[in-house]
Amino acid sequence: MAAHADPTLLGQYLASLPQPEMVRHGPAQIVREDDFREHHIVITTRYEITVDDQPLGVHIGLSNDGSAHCHALPAY
């Protein structure tokens, strides 16, 4: 089991995985749409994270309920 827990083995495996084609930096956006009583509703939510007035270039996950998560930031 110790051989399978070797960090080098994991690092080699992760390095062999396909890399994303493009990393998108800047504001993350989610668009939610719904119909209610013959009206079409569109809610656009935009998230932009800055640190010391500099945009934080990380992936932001957005859920349909409007919450955001980022693996680079602690969850509070």
mmCIF file of N, CA and C in Angstrom:
data_model
loop_
_atom_site.group_PDB
_atom_site.id
_atom_site.type_symbol
_atom_site.label_atom_id
_atom_site.label_comp_id
_atom_site.label_asym_id
_atom_site.label_seq_id
_atom_site.Cartn_x
_atom_site.Cartn_y
_atom_site.Cartn_z
ATOM 1 N N MET A 1 0.817 -1.192 0.000
ATOM 2 C CA MET A 1 0.000 0.000 0.000
ATOM 3 C C MET A 1 0.861 1.255 0.000
ATOM 4 N N ALA A 2 2.003 1.199 0.627
ATOM 5 C CA ALA A 2 2.857 2.377 0.719
ATOM 6 C C ALA A 2 3.271 2.855 -0.669
ATOM 7 N N ALA A 3 3.500 1.924 -1.584
ATOM 8 C CA ALA A 3 3.904 2.318 -2.938
ATOM 9 C C ALA A 3 2.800 3.111 -3.635
ATOM 10 N N HIS A 4 1.551 2.756 -3.389
ATOM 11 C CA HIS A 4 0.431 3.459 -4.014
ATOM 12 C C HIS A 4 0.187 4.834 -3.393
ATOM 13 N N ALA A 5 0.696 5.052 -2.198
ATOM 14 C CA ALA A 5 0.521 6.339 -1.521
ATOM 15 C C ALA A 5 1.674 7.299 -1.816
ATOM 16 N N ASP A 6 2.611 6.893 -2.652
ATOM 17 C CA ASP A 6 3.772 7.720 -2.988
ATOM 18 C C ASP A 6 3.319 8.973 -3.739
ATOM 19 N N PRO A 7 3.649 10.175 -3.234
ATOM 20 C CA PRO A 7 3.245 11.411 -3.905
ATOM 21 C C PRO A 7 3.777 11.523 -5.333
ATOM 22 N N THR A 8 4.923 10.914 -5.609
ATOM 23 C CA THR A 8 5.478 10.959 -6.959
ATOM 24 C C THR A 8 4.556 10.250 -7.939
ATOM 25 N N LEU A 9 4.006 9.129 -7.533
ATOM 26 C CA LEU A 9 3.091 8.374 -8.382
ATOM 27 C C LEU A 9 1.852 9.206 -8.698
ATOM 28 N N LEU A 10 1.299 9.862 -7.681
ATOM 29 C CA LEU A 10 0.138 10.718 -7.895
ATOM 30 C C LEU A 10 0.499 11.885 -8.812
ATOM 31 N N GLY A 11 1.649 12.488 -8.593
ATOM 32 C CA GLY A 11 2.078 13.610 -9.428
ATOM 33 C C GLY A 11 2.232 13.208 -10.884
ATOM 34 N N GLN A 12 2.785 12.042 -11.128
ATOM 35 C CA GLN A 12 2.938 11.557 -12.502
ATOM 36 C C GLN A 12 1.572 11.313 -13.145
ATOM 37 N N TYR A 13 0.657 10.741 -12.370
ATOM 38 C CA TYR A 13 -0.688 10.496 -12.895
ATOM 39 C C TYR A 13 -1.372 11.817 -13.242
ATOM 40 N N LEU A 14 -1.331 12.787 -12.340
ATOM 41 C CA LEU A 14 -1.977 14.071 -12.593
ATOM 42 C C LEU A 14 -1.350 14.787 -13.783
ATOM 43 N N ALA A 15 -0.040 14.687 -13.929
ATOM 44 C CA ALA A 15 0.640 15.327 -15.057
ATOM 45 C C ALA A 15 0.239 14.690 -16.385
ATOM 46 N N SER A 16 -0.175 13.414 -16.357
ATOM 47 C CA SER A 16 -0.546 12.729 -17.596
ATOM 48 C C SER A 16 -1.973 13.047 -18.051
ATOM 49 N N LEU A 17 -2.772 13.671 -17.190
ATOM 50 C CA LEU A 17 -4.149 13.984 -17.556
ATOM 51 C C LEU A 17 -4.195 15.131 -18.555
ATOM 52 N N PRO A 18 -5.211 15.175 -19.415
ATOM 53 C CA PRO A 18 -5.332 16.284 -20.356
ATOM 54 C C PRO A 18 -5.466 17.610 -19.606
ATOM 55 N N GLN A 19 -4.817 18.614 -20.112
ATOM 56 C CA GLN A 19 -4.877 19.942 -19.514
ATOM 57 C C GLN A 19 -6.004 20.735 -20.163
ATOM 58 N N PRO A 20 -6.627 21.657 -19.417
ATOM 59 C CA PRO A 20 -7.680 22.468 -20.013
ATOM 60 C C PRO A 20 -7.121 23.295 -21.167
ATOM 61 N N GLU A 21 -7.942 23.489 -22.192
ATOM 62 C CA GLU A 21 -7.506 24.243 -23.358
ATOM 63 C C GLU A 21 -7.324 25.719 -23.044
ATOM 64 N N MET A 22 -8.184 26.255 -22.208
ATOM 65 C CA MET A 22 -8.125 27.673 -21.933
ATOM 66 C C MET A 22 -8.492 27.918 -20.482
ATOM 67 N N VAL A 23 -7.734 28.752 -19.826
ATOM 68 C CA VAL A 23 -8.064 29.163 -18.470
ATOM 69 C C VAL A 23 -8.664 30.554 -18.574
ATOM 70 N N ARG A 24 -9.867 30.688 -18.108
ATOM 71 C CA ARG A 24 -10.572 31.966 -18.205
ATOM 72 C C ARG A 24 -10.346 32.741 -16.915
ATOM 73 N N HIS A 25 -9.804 33.925 -17.054
ATOM 74 C CA HIS A 25 -9.606 34.785 -15.905
ATOM 75 C C HIS A 25 -10.605 35.931 -15.993
ATOM 76 N N GLY A 26 -10.918 36.483 -14.880
ATOM 77 C CA GLY A 26 -11.851 37.597 -14.854
ATOM 78 C C GLY A 26 -13.159 37.182 -14.222
ATOM 79 N N PRO A 27 -14.138 38.029 -14.339
ATOM 80 C CA PRO A 27 -15.420 37.765 -13.681
ATOM 81 C C PRO A 27 -16.066 36.466 -14.154
ATOM 82 N N ALA A 28 -16.658 35.764 -13.218
ATOM 83 C CA ALA A 28 -17.432 34.560 -13.529
ATOM 84 C C ALA A 28 -18.897 34.965 -13.574
ATOM 85 N N GLN A 29 -19.629 34.323 -14.433
ATOM 86 C CA GLN A 29 -21.023 34.717 -14.616
ATOM 87 C C GLN A 29 -21.891 33.476 -14.757
ATOM 88 N N ILE A 30 -23.074 33.542 -14.182
ATOM 89 C CA ILE A 30 -24.066 32.492 -14.366
ATOM 90 C C ILE A 30 -25.384 33.167 -14.753
ATOM 91 N N VAL A 31 -26.081 32.555 -15.695
ATOM 92 C CA VAL A 31 -27.370 33.067 -16.146
ATOM 93 C C VAL A 31 -28.413 32.018 -15.815
ATOM 94 N N ARG A 32 -29.418 32.424 -15.074
ATOM 95 C CA ARG A 32 -30.527 31.529 -14.732
ATOM 96 C C ARG A 32 -31.781 32.060 -15.404
ATOM 97 N N GLU A 33 -32.563 31.146 -15.943
ATOM 98 C CA GLU A 33 -33.796 31.535 -16.642
ATOM 99 C C GLU A 33 -34.956 30.691 -16.144
ATOM 100 N N ASP A 34 -36.125 31.312 -16.118
ATOM 101 C CA ASP A 34 -37.323 30.588 -15.714
ATOM 102 C C ASP A 34 -38.534 31.301 -16.316
ATOM 103 N N ASP A 35 -39.622 30.595 -16.390
ATOM 104 C CA ASP A 35 -40.894 31.175 -16.838
ATOM 105 C C ASP A 35 -41.869 31.135 -15.684
ATOM 106 N N PHE A 36 -42.605 32.249 -15.510
ATOM 107 C CA PHE A 36 -43.560 32.354 -14.425
ATOM 108 C C PHE A 36 -44.732 33.199 -14.891
ATOM 109 N N ARG A 37 -45.915 32.612 -14.871
ATOM 110 C CA ARG A 37 -47.153 33.310 -15.247
ATOM 111 C C ARG A 37 -47.001 34.091 -16.549
ATOM 112 N N GLU A 38 -46.568 33.373 -17.574
ATOM 113 C CA GLU A 38 -46.417 33.919 -18.923
ATOM 114 C C GLU A 38 -45.334 35.004 -19.030
ATOM 115 N N HIS A 39 -44.427 35.045 -18.077
ATOM 116 C CA HIS A 39 -43.284 35.963 -18.133
ATOM 117 C C HIS A 39 -41.999 35.145 -18.164
ATOM 118 N N HIS A 40 -41.056 35.588 -18.978
ATOM 119 C CA HIS A 40 -39.744 34.937 -19.031
ATOM 120 C C HIS A 40 -38.783 35.764 -18.183
ATOM 121 N N ILE A 41 -38.189 35.143 -17.171
ATOM 122 C CA ILE A 41 -37.322 35.832 -16.220
ATOM 123 C C ILE A 41 -35.883 35.378 -16.447
ATOM 124 N N VAL A 42 -34.959 36.332 -16.537
ATOM 125 C CA VAL A 42 -33.536 36.046 -16.678
ATOM 126 C C VAL A 42 -32.802 36.754 -15.546
ATOM 127 N N ILE A 43 -32.033 35.991 -14.780
ATOM 128 C CA ILE A 43 -31.224 36.550 -13.700
ATOM 129 C C ILE A 43 -29.764 36.287 -14.042
ATOM 130 N N THR A 44 -28.988 37.350 -14.187
ATOM 131 C CA THR A 44 -27.568 37.234 -14.479
ATOM 132 C C THR A 44 -26.801 37.668 -13.232
ATOM 133 N N THR A 45 -25.972 36.765 -12.726
ATOM 134 C CA THR A 45 -25.182 37.051 -11.539
ATOM 135 C C THR A 45 -23.715 37.023 -11.940
ATOM 136 N N ARG A 46 -22.977 38.034 -11.526
ATOM 137 C CA ARG A 46 -21.566 38.138 -11.882
ATOM 138 C C ARG A 46 -20.731 38.218 -10.605
ATOM 139 N N TYR A 47 -19.666 37.424 -10.563
ATOM 140 C CA TYR A 47 -18.765 37.401 -9.416
ATOM 141 C C TYR A 47 -17.373 37.816 -9.882
ATOM 142 N N GLU A 48 -16.791 38.766 -9.173
ATOM 143 C CA GLU A 48 -15.417 39.164 -9.448
ATOM 144 C C GLU A 48 -14.705 39.284 -8.104
ATOM 145 N N ILE A 49 -13.608 38.559 -7.955
ATOM 146 C CA ILE A 49 -12.861 38.572 -6.702
ATOM 147 C C ILE A 49 -11.555 39.321 -6.934
ATOM 148 N N THR A 50 -11.295 40.311 -6.084
ATOM 149 C CA THR A 50 -10.036 41.040 -6.164
ATOM 150 C C THR A 50 -9.346 40.985 -4.806
ATOM 151 N N VAL A 51 -8.016 41.021 -4.844
ATOM 152 C CA VAL A 51 -7.193 41.084 -3.647
ATOM 153 C C VAL A 51 -6.231 42.246 -3.849
ATOM 154 N N ASP A 52 -6.271 43.214 -2.945
ATOM 155 C CA ASP A 52 -5.445 44.409 -3.068
ATOM 156 C C ASP A 52 -5.637 45.073 -4.436
ATOM 157 N N ASP A 53 -6.889 45.189 -4.844
ATOM 158 C CA ASP A 53 -7.278 45.811 -6.118
ATOM 159 C C ASP A 53 -6.795 45.054 -7.352
ATOM 160 N N GLN A 54 -6.353 43.829 -7.199
ATOM 161 C CA GLN A 54 -5.917 43.008 -8.329
ATOM 162 C C GLN A 54 -6.889 41.847 -8.488
ATOM 163 N N PRO A 55 -7.343 41.582 -9.731
ATOM 164 C CA PRO A 55 -8.254 40.446 -9.927
ATOM 165 C C PRO A 55 -7.577 39.136 -9.552
ATOM 166 N N LEU A 56 -8.305 38.285 -8.890
ATOM 167 C CA LEU A 56 -7.808 36.970 -8.510
ATOM 168 C C LEU A 56 -8.098 36.021 -9.665
ATOM 169 N N GLY A 57 -7.049 35.541 -10.318
ATOM 170 C CA GLY A 57 -7.199 34.706 -11.507
ATOM 171 C C GLY A 57 -7.378 33.245 -11.167
ATOM 172 N N VAL A 58 -8.527 32.886 -10.622
ATOM 173 C CA VAL A 58 -8.813 31.507 -10.255
ATOM 174 C C VAL A 58 -10.176 31.112 -10.813
ATOM 175 N N HIS A 59 -10.387 29.821 -10.877
ATOM 176 C CA HIS A 59 -11.687 29.311 -11.320
ATOM 177 C C HIS A 59 -12.705 29.488 -10.200
ATOM 178 N N ILE A 60 -13.861 29.995 -10.553
ATOM 179 C CA ILE A 60 -14.955 30.162 -9.597
ATOM 180 C C ILE A 60 -16.093 29.266 -10.053
ATOM 181 N N GLY A 61 -16.531 28.377 -9.176
ATOM 182 C CA GLY A 61 -17.673 27.534 -9.482
ATOM 183 C C GLY A 61 -18.947 28.229 -9.060
ATOM 184 N N LEU A 62 -19.937 28.203 -9.938
ATOM 185 C CA LEU A 62 -21.212 28.865 -9.661
ATOM 186 C C LEU A 62 -22.328 27.838 -9.735
ATOM 187 N N SER A 63 -23.192 27.857 -8.745
ATOM 188 C CA SER A 63 -24.317 26.927 -8.757
ATOM 189 C C SER A 63 -25.592 27.665 -9.154
ATOM 190 N N ASN A 64 -26.583 26.907 -9.480
ATOM 191 C CA ASN A 64 -27.837 27.505 -9.939
ATOM 192 C C ASN A 64 -28.557 28.275 -8.841
ATOM 193 N N ASP A 65 -28.227 28.021 -7.575
ATOM 194 C CA ASP A 65 -28.875 28.773 -6.499
ATOM 195 C C ASP A 65 -28.163 30.098 -6.217
ATOM 196 N N GLY A 66 -27.121 30.412 -6.998
ATOM 197 C CA GLY A 66 -26.449 31.699 -6.850
ATOM 198 C C GLY A 66 -25.223 31.667 -5.966
ATOM 199 N N SER A 67 -24.903 30.523 -5.380
ATOM 200 C CA SER A 67 -23.722 30.473 -4.519
ATOM 201 C C SER A 67 -22.467 30.253 -5.361
ATOM 202 N N ALA A 68 -21.348 30.742 -4.838
ATOM 203 C CA ALA A 68 -20.072 30.620 -5.532
ATOM 204 C C ALA A 68 -19.099 29.883 -4.627
ATOM 205 N N HIS A 69 -18.200 29.121 -5.243
ATOM 206 C CA HIS A 69 -17.132 28.488 -4.470
ATOM 207 C C HIS A 69 -15.838 28.546 -5.285
ATOM 208 N N CYS A 70 -14.744 28.601 -4.549
ATOM 209 C CA CYS A 70 -13.432 28.709 -5.153
ATOM 210 C C CYS A 70 -12.469 27.886 -4.324
ATOM 211 N N HIS A 71 -11.809 26.928 -4.942
ATOM 212 C CA HIS A 71 -10.904 26.058 -4.187
ATOM 213 C C HIS A 71 -9.687 26.810 -3.659
ATOM 214 N N ALA A 72 -9.378 27.965 -4.235
ATOM 215 C CA ALA A 72 -8.207 28.734 -3.806
ATOM 216 C C ALA A 72 -8.491 29.561 -2.563
ATOM 217 N N LEU A 73 -9.752 29.687 -2.183
ATOM 218 C CA LEU A 73 -10.109 30.501 -1.028
ATOM 219 C C LEU A 73 -10.735 29.641 0.063
ATOM 220 N N PRO A 74 -10.511 29.999 1.321
ATOM 221 C CA PRO A 74 -11.139 29.228 2.402
ATOM 222 C C PRO A 74 -12.662 29.369 2.364
ATOM 223 N N ALA A 75 -13.330 28.345 2.792
ATOM 224 C CA ALA A 75 -14.800 28.374 2.865
ATOM 225 C C ALA A 75 -15.227 28.791 4.256
ATOM 226 N N TYR A 76 -15.993 29.854 4.334
ATOM 227 C CA TYR A 76 -16.492 30.333 5.619
ATOM 228 C C TYR A 76 -17.986 30.212 5.646
#
